[in-house]
Amino acid sequence: MKTVHIAKSNQDIIVPKIFCLGKNYAKHAAEMKSDVPQRPVVFMKPSSAIVHNGARVKIPAMTKDLHHETEIFFVIGKEGKDIRKEEARSYVDSMGIALDLTLRDVQSELKNAGNPWLISKGFDGSAPISNAVPVEGVDFNKLELSLSVNGQVRQRGGYTDTIFKIEDVIVFISQLFTLERGDLIFTGTPEGVAKLNPGDKLHAELTGYASLDIEIG
Ligand code: MG
């Protein structure tokens, strides 16, 4: 079973599930030629998709267009169902920076046919994650993220630009799914998604808190 490393307690905890948000930054929705959603767009990756800092991710033979999406992720610290907004923050234990690697050509084909896009976003290596750091005392509205590819900045954004905040997302998801300790929530990507090539070196940061380096193999 894949794990997330919790820096504070120096523990690796099992990740039962990974929830991801689609189109949670208005400018990314625009670059995808999508409307801003009226409620959170939620999909999942299997936890087998996780790789950690230093990983080399192989481009699947099925694609000609592997894209990076850089995202803040939160780690759920305790089990909950039908969580109220006032208590939602208490379910967030820690946070880090992740990549939601996407086979864009495969995803587009599946979306156009009205089919689930799982294989385009859930394949092995599609969820690189940093270590997670505690959220205690952190003002989420000050969180910033960035991604460089081969030293050139490709994506930059701030949590304040997200359409649905983590508390609202927890309320929404927990109406239908039991949240479990170790579940991850990827909060969507800012604009600037683009193609990756073999040999590319990616450096993602949750500024001041966490970083992640991977290479495309
Ligand atoms: Mg994404």
PDB file of N, CA and C in Angstrom, residues 91-145:
ATOM      1  N   TYR A  91     -10.417  18.416  10.298  1.00  0.00           N
ATOM      2  CA  TYR A  91     -10.134  17.133   9.622  1.00  0.00           C
ATOM      3  C   TYR A  91      -8.863  17.191   8.779  1.00  0.00           C
ATOM      4  N   VAL A  92      -8.329  18.408   8.588  1.00  0.00           N
ATOM      5  CA  VAL A  92      -7.121  18.565   7.771  1.00  0.00           C
ATOM      6  C   VAL A  92      -5.904  18.479   8.690  1.00  0.00           C
ATOM      7  N   ASP A  93      -5.054  17.493   8.454  1.00  0.00           N
ATOM      8  CA  ASP A  93      -3.894  17.266   9.312  1.00  0.00           C
ATOM      9  C   ASP A  93      -2.644  17.949   8.777  1.00  0.00           C
ATOM     10  N   SER A  94      -2.434  17.828   7.466  1.00  0.00           N
ATOM     11  CA  SER A  94      -1.180  18.312   6.895  1.00  0.00           C
ATOM     12  C   SER A  94      -1.360  18.617   5.421  1.00  0.00           C
ATOM     13  N   MET A  95      -0.290  19.108   4.808  1.00  0.00           N
ATOM     14  CA  MET A  95      -0.395  19.582   3.417  1.00  0.00           C
ATOM     15  C   MET A  95       0.941  19.404   2.709  1.00  0.00           C
ATOM     16  N   GLY A  96       0.889  19.444   1.392  1.00  0.00           N
ATOM     17  CA  GLY A  96       2.122  19.326   0.621  1.00  0.00           C
ATOM     18  C   GLY A  96       1.858  19.734  -0.817  1.00  0.00           C
ATOM     19  N   ILE A  97       2.840  19.420  -1.676  1.00  0.00           N
ATOM     20  CA  ILE A  97       2.712  19.756  -3.093  1.00  0.00           C
ATOM     21  C   ILE A  97       2.734  18.463  -3.910  1.00  0.00           C
ATOM     22  N   ALA A  98       1.883  18.434  -4.934  1.00  0.00           N
ATOM     23  CA  ALA A  98       1.714  17.214  -5.735  1.00  0.00           C
ATOM     24  C   ALA A  98       1.680  17.563  -7.214  1.00  0.00           C
ATOM     25  N   LEU A  99       1.804  16.545  -8.021  1.00  0.00           N
ATOM     26  CA  LEU A  99       1.551  16.681  -9.458  1.00  0.00           C
ATOM     27  C   LEU A  99       0.402  15.748  -9.827  1.00  0.00           C
ATOM     28  N   ASP A 100      -0.526  16.271 -10.607  1.00  0.00           N
ATOM     29  CA  ASP A 100      -1.607  15.464 -11.172  1.00  0.00           C
ATOM     30  C   ASP A 100      -1.218  15.252 -12.637  1.00  0.00           C
ATOM     31  N   LEU A 101      -0.386  14.236 -12.880  1.00  0.00           N
ATOM     32  CA  LEU A 101       0.089  13.993 -14.254  1.00  0.00           C
ATOM     33  C   LEU A 101      -1.052  13.407 -15.080  1.00  0.00           C
ATOM     34  N   THR A 102      -1.183  13.910 -16.296  1.00  0.00           N
ATOM     35  CA  THR A 102      -2.377  13.645 -17.105  1.00  0.00           C
ATOM     36  C   THR A 102      -2.001  13.304 -18.544  1.00  0.00           C
ATOM     37  N   LEU A 103      -2.582  12.241 -19.071  1.00  0.00           N
ATOM     38  CA  LEU A 103      -2.427  11.918 -20.499  1.00  0.00           C
ATOM     39  C   LEU A 103      -3.490  12.733 -21.235  1.00  0.00           C
ATOM     40  N   ARG A 104      -3.113  13.955 -21.658  1.00  0.00           N
ATOM     41  CA  ARG A 104      -4.132  14.918 -22.115  1.00  0.00           C
ATOM     42  C   ARG A 104      -4.854  14.432 -23.358  1.00  0.00           C
ATOM     43  N   ASP A 105      -4.119  13.798 -24.279  1.00  0.00           N
ATOM     44  CA  ASP A 105      -4.770  13.326 -25.505  1.00  0.00           C
ATOM     45  C   ASP A 105      -5.761  12.201 -25.200  1.00  0.00           C
ATOM     46  N   VAL A 106      -5.377  11.317 -24.287  1.00  0.00           N
ATOM     47  CA  VAL A 106      -6.279  10.209 -23.906  1.00  0.00           C
ATOM     48  C   VAL A 106      -7.492  10.775 -23.168  1.00  0.00           C
ATOM     49  N   GLN A 107      -7.235  11.747 -22.268  1.00  0.00           N
ATOM     50  CA  GLN A 107      -8.345  12.347 -21.516  1.00  0.00           C
ATOM     51  C   GLN A 107      -9.342  13.025 -22.457  1.00  0.00           C
ATOM     52  N   SER A 108      -8.827  13.779 -23.427  1.00  0.00           N
ATOM     53  CA  SER A 108      -9.723  14.492 -24.353  1.00  0.00           C
ATOM     54  C   SER A 108     -10.594  13.519 -25.138  1.00  0.00           C
ATOM     55  N   GLU A 109      -9.962  12.446 -25.591  1.00  0.00           N
ATOM     56  CA  GLU A 109     -10.712  11.427 -26.346  1.00  0.00           C
ATOM     57  C   GLU A 109     -11.823  10.820 -25.489  1.00  0.00           C
ATOM     58  N   LEU A 110     -11.489  10.509 -24.224  1.00  0.00           N
ATOM     59  CA  LEU A 110     -12.483   9.908 -23.320  1.00  0.00           C
ATOM     60  C   LEU A 110     -13.602  10.897 -23.006  1.00  0.00           C
ATOM     61  N   LYS A 111     -13.219  12.171 -22.734  1.00  0.00           N
ATOM     62  CA  LYS A 111     -14.232  13.179 -22.401  1.00  0.00           C
ATOM     63  C   LYS A 111     -15.175  13.387 -23.577  1.00  0.00           C
ATOM     64  N   ASN A 112     -14.593  13.463 -24.784  1.00  0.00           N
ATOM     65  CA  ASN A 112     -15.423  13.700 -25.974  1.00  0.00           C
ATOM     66  C   ASN A 112     -16.412  12.571 -26.202  1.00  0.00           C
ATOM     67  N   ALA A 113     -16.020  11.351 -25.804  1.00  0.00           N
ATOM     68  CA  ALA A 113     -16.915  10.195 -25.974  1.00  0.00           C
ATOM     69  C   ALA A 113     -17.852  10.023 -24.777  1.00  0.00           C
ATOM     70  N   GLY A 114     -17.718  10.908 -23.772  1.00  0.00           N
ATOM     71  CA  GLY A 114     -18.567  10.811 -22.585  1.00  0.00           C
ATOM     72  C   GLY A 114     -18.188   9.663 -21.673  1.00  0.00           C
ATOM     73  N   ASN A 115     -16.918   9.228 -21.762  1.00  0.00           N
ATOM     74  CA  ASN A 115     -16.461   8.093 -20.957  1.00  0.00           C
ATOM     75  C   ASN A 115     -15.626   8.560 -19.766  1.00  0.00           C
ATOM     76  N   PRO A 116     -15.517   7.705 -18.734  1.00  0.00           N
ATOM     77  CA  PRO A 116     -14.699   8.075 -17.570  1.00  0.00           C
ATOM     78  C   PRO A 116     -13.246   8.285 -17.971  1.00  0.00           C
ATOM     79  N   TRP A 117     -12.561   9.287 -17.345  1.00  0.00           N
ATOM     80  CA  TRP A 117     -11.190   9.612 -17.747  1.00  0.00           C
ATOM     81  C   TRP A 117     -10.154   8.953 -16.848  1.00  0.00           C
ATOM     82  N   LEU A 118     -10.577   7.964 -16.054  1.00  0.00           N
ATOM     83  CA  LEU A 118      -9.683   7.346 -15.067  1.00  0.00           C
ATOM     84  C   LEU A 118      -8.305   6.992 -15.614  1.00  0.00           C
ATOM     85  N   ILE A 119      -8.244   6.295 -16.741  1.00  0.00           N
ATOM     86  CA  ILE A 119      -6.937   5.793 -17.179  1.00  0.00           C
ATOM     87  C   ILE A 119      -5.980   6.924 -17.539  1.00  0.00           C
ATOM     88  N   SER A 120      -6.539   8.099 -17.878  1.00  0.00           N
ATOM     89  CA  SER A 120      -5.678   9.221 -18.266  1.00  0.00           C
ATOM     90  C   SER A 120      -5.067   9.931 -17.070  1.00  0.00           C
ATOM     91  N   LYS A 121      -5.584   9.641 -15.873  1.00  0.00           N
ATOM     92  CA  LYS A 121      -5.113  10.348 -14.676  1.00  0.00           C
ATOM     93  C   LYS A 121      -4.787   9.417 -13.516  1.00  0.00           C
ATOM     94  N   GLY A 122      -5.019   8.114 -13.674  1.00  0.00           N
ATOM     95  CA  GLY A 122      -4.848   7.202 -12.539  1.00  0.00           C
ATOM     96  C   GLY A 122      -3.739   6.189 -12.708  1.00  0.00           C
ATOM     97  N   PHE A 123      -2.987   6.296 -13.802  1.00  0.00           N
ATOM     98  CA  PHE A 123      -1.940   5.309 -14.100  1.00  0.00           C
ATOM     99  C   PHE A 123      -0.796   5.398 -13.083  1.00  0.00           C
ATOM    100  N   ASP A 124       0.028   4.345 -13.036  1.00  0.00           N
ATOM    101  CA  ASP A 124       1.172   4.314 -12.116  1.00  0.00           C
ATOM    102  C   ASP A 124       2.064   5.530 -12.349  1.00  0.00           C
ATOM    103  N   GLY A 125       2.388   6.207 -11.285  1.00  0.00           N
ATOM    104  CA  GLY A 125       3.284   7.371 -11.380  1.00  0.00           C
ATOM    105  C   GLY A 125       2.551   8.675 -11.609  1.00  0.00           C
ATOM    106  N   SER A 126       1.224   8.632 -11.732  1.00  0.00           N
ATOM    107  CA  SER A 126       0.472   9.856 -12.052  1.00  0.00           C
ATOM    108  C   SER A 126       0.252  10.772 -10.846  1.00  0.00           C
ATOM    109  N   ALA A 127       0.682  10.316  -9.654  1.00  0.00           N
ATOM    110  CA  ALA A 127       0.464  11.139  -8.457  1.00  0.00           C
ATOM    111  C   ALA A 127       1.747  11.294  -7.631  1.00  0.00           C
ATOM    112  N   PRO A 128       2.739  12.031  -8.152  1.00  0.00           N
ATOM    113  CA  PRO A 128       3.909  12.333  -7.323  1.00  0.00           C
ATOM    114  C   PRO A 128       3.521  13.281  -6.182  1.00  0.00           C
ATOM    115  N   ILE A 129       3.955  12.953  -4.963  1.00  0.00           N
ATOM    116  CA  ILE A 129       3.628  13.798  -3.796  1.00  0.00           C
ATOM    117  C   ILE A 129       4.890  14.081  -2.979  1.00  0.00           C
ATOM    118  N   SER A 130       4.916  15.270  -2.389  1.00  0.00           N
ATOM    119  CA  SER A 130       5.994  15.631  -1.455  1.00  0.00           C
ATOM    120  C   SER A 130       5.669  15.038  -0.088  1.00  0.00           C
ATOM    121  N   ASN A 131       6.596  15.192   0.848  1.00  0.00           N
ATOM    122  CA  ASN A 131       6.267  14.943   2.246  1.00  0.00           C
ATOM    123  C   ASN A 131       5.203  15.952   2.670  1.00  0.00           C
ATOM    124  N   ALA A 132       4.466  15.609   3.734  1.00  0.00           N
ATOM    125  CA  ALA A 132       3.398  16.497   4.204  1.00  0.00           C
ATOM    126  C   ALA A 132       3.824  17.174   5.500  1.00  0.00           C
ATOM    127  N   VAL A 133       3.474  18.449   5.605  1.00  0.00           N
ATOM    128  CA  VAL A 133       3.814  19.231   6.803  1.00  0.00           C
ATOM    129  C   VAL A 133       2.521  19.677   7.493  1.00  0.00           C
ATOM    130  N   PRO A 134       2.588  19.912   8.808  1.00  0.00           N
ATOM    131  CA  PRO A 134       1.357  20.217   9.555  1.00  0.00           C
ATOM    132  C   PRO A 134       0.698  21.520   9.123  1.00  0.00           C
ATOM    133  N   VAL A 135      -0.604  21.574   9.239  1.00  0.00           N
ATOM    134  CA  VAL A 135      -1.337  22.799   8.874  1.00  0.00           C
ATOM    135  C   VAL A 135      -1.617  23.692  10.079  1.00  0.00           C
ATOM    136  N   GLU A 136      -1.226  23.241  11.264  1.00  0.00           N
ATOM    137  CA  GLU A 136      -1.505  24.030  12.472  1.00  0.00           C
ATOM    138  C   GLU A 136      -0.976  25.454  12.323  1.00  0.00           C
ATOM    139  N   GLY A 137      -1.864  26.408  12.523  1.00  0.00           N
ATOM    140  CA  GLY A 137      -1.465  27.813  12.485  1.00  0.00           C
ATOM    141  C   GLY A 137      -1.246  28.381  11.097  1.00  0.00           C
ATOM    142  N   VAL A 138      -1.466  27.580  10.059  1.00  0.00           N
ATOM    143  CA  VAL A 138      -1.209  28.051   8.693  1.00  0.00           C
ATOM    144  C   VAL A 138      -2.448  28.774   8.151  1.00  0.00           C
ATOM    145  N   ASP A 139      -2.228  29.978   7.607  1.00  0.00           N
ATOM    146  CA  ASP A 139      -3.294  30.707   6.919  1.00  0.00           C
ATOM    147  C   ASP A 139      -3.309  30.226   5.470  1.00  0.00           C
ATOM    148  N   PHE A 140      -4.292  29.387   5.140  1.00  0.00           N
ATOM    149  CA  PHE A 140      -4.322  28.790   3.795  1.00  0.00           C
ATOM    150  C   PHE A 140      -4.311  29.873   2.709  1.00  0.00           C
ATOM    151  N   ASN A 141      -4.926  31.020   3.004  1.00  0.00           N
ATOM    152  CA  ASN A 141      -5.004  32.076   1.990  1.00  0.00           C
ATOM    153  C   ASN A 141      -3.641  32.644   1.596  1.00  0.00           C
ATOM    154  N   LYS A 142      -2.625  32.315   2.367  1.00  0.00           N
ATOM    155  CA  LYS A 142      -1.275  32.798   2.026  1.00  0.00           C
ATOM    156  C   LYS A 142      -0.462  31.740   1.289  1.00  0.00           C
ATOM    157  N   LEU A 143      -1.043  30.562   1.062  1.00  0.00           N
ATOM    158  CA  LEU A 143      -0.279  29.480   0.409  1.00  0.00           C
ATOM    159  C   LEU A 143      -0.066  29.785  -1.072  1.00  0.00           C
ATOM    160  N   GLU A 144       1.165  29.546  -1.511  1.00  0.00           N
ATOM    161  CA  GLU A 144       1.501  29.736  -2.928  1.00  0.00           C
ATOM    162  C   GLU A 144       2.188  28.497  -3.443  1.00  0.00           C
ATOM    163  N   LEU A 145       1.976  28.214  -4.734  1.00  0.00           N
ATOM    164  CA  LEU A 145       2.586  27.032  -5.329  1.00  0.00           C
ATOM    165  C   LEU A 145       3.244  27.407  -6.648  1.00  0.00           C
TER     166      LEU A 145
END
